[in-house]
Amino acid sequence: NAGVTQTPKFQVLKTGQSMTLQCAQDMNHEYMSWYRQDPGMGLRLIHYSVGAGITDQGEVPNGYNVSRSTTEDFPLRLLSAAPSQTSVYFCASTNSGGSPGNTIYFGEGSWLTVV
Amino acid sequence: GQQVMQIPQYQHVQEGEDFTTYCNSSTTLSNIQWYKQRPGGHPVFLIQLVKSGEVKKQKRLTFQFGEAKKNSSLHITATQTTDVGTYFCAGPHTNAGKSTFGDGTTLTVKP
């Protein structure tokens, strides 16, 4: 069982470059999310999706785009990378929005550095 | 909006000492979940509490959900070096599809 798969694991970008972080889950989960984690800041929600074709903004959406064309995939696009986007990014999925019995599964993370 | 706060932010203990982290929500929660993130790793689900006043144990870990369902705690008895990491609590958001995470408590254990 692969669970939640994120790629790439590590990436260095130059300021102004764009890139896409890929996320796929094989658990047929409806809900998928992207978080960023900065030192001492916990997990901050960037964007989330409650199903194919439906996305919404989280706490820190600026500079990021998402789409959900299939249940399995939820890519995160950085439009024009900035040093402030240097962070660890986690993709997550769950079978519902935090209802009892439904845990959140996280990918292994993508370490992004913008220089 | 809904806020989930955790204290302390950091805790350094000697191996064998106990450790407790507290989680407080600004709103009543239908359930609360706890996650552990090892250094360099990703958050991994530990447990979920649903009932008011619920207490659950996992070996040396004891989890409690407050009577008002607005706070929770995780207590580790006799810490070991394998307990190091960041412990997060998370509550379901009022908008379906997302959860609100606390900022986490990072535990270091000195052998």
Tab-separated table of N, CA, C and O in Angstrom, chain A residues 16-54:
chain	number	residue	atom	x	y	z
A	16	GLY	N	11.533	33.294	-8.739
A	16	GLY	CA	10.820	33.555	-9.983
A	16	GLY	C	10.490	32.311	-10.784
A	16	GLY	O	9.614	32.361	-11.668
A	17	GLN	N	11.149	31.209	-10.503
A	17	GLN	CA	10.841	29.973	-11.212
A	17	GLN	C	9.512	29.417	-10.734
A	17	GLN	O	9.060	29.699	-9.626
A	18	SER	N	8.915	28.604	-11.584
A	18	SER	CA	7.682	27.917	-11.200
A	18	SER	C	7.954	26.416	-11.129
A	18	SER	O	8.905	25.921	-11.751
A	19	MET	N	7.141	25.736	-10.370
A	19	MET	CA	7.273	24.289	-10.309
A	19	MET	C	5.987	23.687	-9.740
A	19	MET	O	5.140	24.406	-9.185
A	20	THR	N	5.869	22.385	-9.891
A	20	THR	CA	4.713	21.660	-9.370
A	20	THR	C	5.173	20.551	-8.454
A	20	THR	O	6.040	19.755	-8.820
A	21	LEU	N	4.593	20.528	-7.273
A	21	LEU	CA	4.783	19.404	-6.361
A	21	LEU	C	3.648	18.417	-6.621
A	21	LEU	O	2.476	18.789	-6.602
A	22	GLN	N	4.036	17.178	-6.869
A	22	GLN	CA	3.035	16.165	-7.183
A	22	GLN	C	2.606	15.423	-5.913
A	22	GLN	O	3.400	15.208	-5.006
A	23	CYS	N	1.342	15.059	-5.884
A	23	CYS	CA	0.810	14.278	-4.769
A	23	CYS	C	-0.210	13.293	-5.311
A	23	CYS	O	-1.110	13.690	-6.069
A	24	ALA	N	-0.086	12.050	-4.918
A	24	ALA	CA	-1.043	11.028	-5.326
A	24	ALA	C	-1.341	10.124	-4.137
A	24	ALA	O	-0.459	9.817	-3.338
A	25	GLN	N	-2.612	9.709	-4.046
A	25	GLN	CA	-2.995	8.766	-2.996
A	25	GLN	C	-3.782	7.625	-3.628
A	25	GLN	O	-4.526	7.831	-4.591
A	26	ASP	N	-3.584	6.445	-3.062
A	26	ASP	CA	-4.222	5.246	-3.640
A	26	ASP	C	-5.239	4.636	-2.683
A	26	ASP	O	-5.531	3.441	-2.745
A	27	MET	N	-5.785	5.472	-1.792
A	27	MET	CA	-6.731	4.982	-0.785
A	27	MET	C	-8.167	5.394	-1.105
A	27	MET	O	-9.066	5.193	-0.292
A	28	ASN	N	-8.362	5.998	-2.270
A	28	ASN	CA	-9.691	6.442	-2.694
A	28	ASN	C	-10.294	7.464	-1.719
A	28	ASN	O	-11.511	7.485	-1.508
A	29	HIS	N	-9.411	8.280	-1.143
A	29	HIS	CA	-9.884	9.296	-0.196
A	29	HIS	C	-10.496	10.470	-0.929
A	29	HIS	O	-10.002	10.918	-1.958
A	30	GLU	N	-11.568	10.989	-0.341
A	30	GLU	CA	-12.220	12.162	-0.928
A	30	GLU	C	-11.433	13.435	-0.678
A	30	GLU	O	-11.357	14.321	-1.501
A	31	TYR	N	-10.888	13.546	0.537
A	31	TYR	CA	-10.321	14.813	0.976
A	31	TYR	C	-8.799	14.796	0.859
A	31	TYR	O	-8.139	13.876	1.323
A	32	MET	N	-8.260	15.848	0.258
A	32	MET	CA	-6.809	16.003	0.161
A	32	MET	C	-6.425	17.439	0.496
A	32	MET	O	-7.210	18.369	0.264
A	33	SER	N	-5.234	17.585	1.062
A	33	SER	CA	-4.794	18.902	1.517
A	33	SER	C	-3.310	19.061	1.274
A	33	SER	O	-2.577	18.072	1.173
A	34	TRP	N	-2.895	20.310	1.231
A	34	TRP	CA	-1.481	20.657	1.231
A	34	TRP	C	-1.199	21.555	2.431
A	34	TRP	O	-1.925	22.533	2.682
A	35	TYR	N	-0.123	21.206	3.150
A	35	TYR	CA	0.342	22.000	4.284
A	35	TYR	C	1.790	22.407	4.038
A	35	TYR	O	2.540	21.709	3.352
A	36	ARG	N	2.169	23.495	4.648
A	36	ARG	CA	3.576	23.838	4.722
A	36	ARG	C	3.977	23.887	6.189
A	36	ARG	O	3.159	24.237	7.060
A	37	GLN	N	5.203	23.526	6.436
A	37	GLN	CA	5.699	23.511	7.816
A	37	GLN	C	7.015	24.257	7.876
A	37	GLN	O	7.996	23.864	7.259
A	38	ASP	N	7.007	25.334	8.625
A	38	ASP	CA	8.209	26.125	8.870
A	38	ASP	C	8.634	25.908	10.316
A	38	ASP	O	7.804	25.589	11.169
A	39	PRO	N	9.907	26.091	10.613
A	39	PRO	CA	10.401	25.854	11.983
A	39	PRO	C	9.585	26.622	13.016
A	39	PRO	O	9.403	27.832	12.903
A	40	GLY	N	9.074	25.889	13.995
A	40	GLY	CA	8.328	26.514	15.071
A	40	GLY	C	6.951	27.021	14.693
A	40	GLY	O	6.290	27.677	15.491
A	41	MET	N	6.497	26.727	13.473
A	41	MET	CA	5.204	27.282	13.019
A	41	MET	C	4.117	26.231	12.889
A	41	MET	O	3.003	26.552	12.559
A	42	GLY	N	4.435	24.994	13.130
A	42	GLY	CA	3.425	23.961	12.993
A	42	GLY	C	3.044	23.739	11.539
A	42	GLY	O	3.785	24.072	10.617
A	43	LEU	N	1.861	23.208	11.341
A	43	LEU	CA	1.360	22.892	9.993
A	43	LEU	C	0.343	23.956	9.585
A	43	LEU	O	-0.660	24.148	10.266
A	44	ARG	N	0.611	24.600	8.470
A	44	ARG	CA	-0.324	25.618	7.994
A	44	ARG	C	-0.941	25.145	6.679
A	44	ARG	O	-0.238	24.766	5.749
A	45	LEU	N	-2.242	25.229	6.615
A	45	LEU	CA	-2.989	24.723	5.476
A	45	LEU	C	-2.905	25.695	4.309
A	45	LEU	O	-3.223	26.880	4.442
A	46	ILE	N	-2.505	25.181	3.145
A	46	ILE	CA	-2.379	26.029	1.955
A	46	ILE	C	-3.666	25.973	1.132
A	46	ILE	O	-4.326	26.984	0.900
A	47	HIS	N	-3.996	24.781	0.660
A	47	HIS	CA	-5.225	24.539	-0.094
A	47	HIS	C	-5.744	23.162	0.266
A	47	HIS	O	-4.988	22.307	0.721
A	48	TYR	N	-7.020	22.959	0.051
A	48	TYR	CA	-7.576	21.638	0.271
A	48	TYR	C	-8.676	21.354	-0.754
A	48	TYR	O	-9.145	22.263	-1.453
A	49	SER	N	-9.055	20.076	-0.812
A	49	SER	CA	-10.067	19.655	-1.782
A	49	SER	C	-10.970	18.616	-1.132
A	49	SER	O	-10.492	17.710	-0.450
A	50	VAL	N	-12.258	18.761	-1.353
A	50	VAL	CA	-13.223	17.797	-0.788
A	50	VAL	C	-13.684	16.793	-1.827
A	50	VAL	O	-14.555	15.972	-1.555
A	51	GLY	N	-13.106	16.859	-3.015
A	51	GLY	CA	-13.449	15.898	-4.046
A	51	GLY	C	-12.959	16.378	-5.398
A	51	GLY	O	-12.553	17.550	-5.547
A	52	ALA	N	-12.992	15.507	-6.369
A	52	ALA	CA	-12.537	15.865	-7.714
A	52	ALA	C	-13.312	17.072	-8.218
A	52	ALA	O	-14.541	17.139	-8.108
A	53	GLY	N	-12.573	18.038	-8.741
A	53	GLY	CA	-13.170	19.243	-9.286
A	53	GLY	C	-13.475	20.330	-8.276
A	53	GLY	O	-13.936	21.416	-8.644
A	54	ILE	N	-13.199	20.067	-6.987
A	54	ILE	CA	-13.530	21.032	-5.931
A	54	ILE	C	-12.282	21.346	-5.119
A	54	ILE	O	-11.661	20.439	-4.552
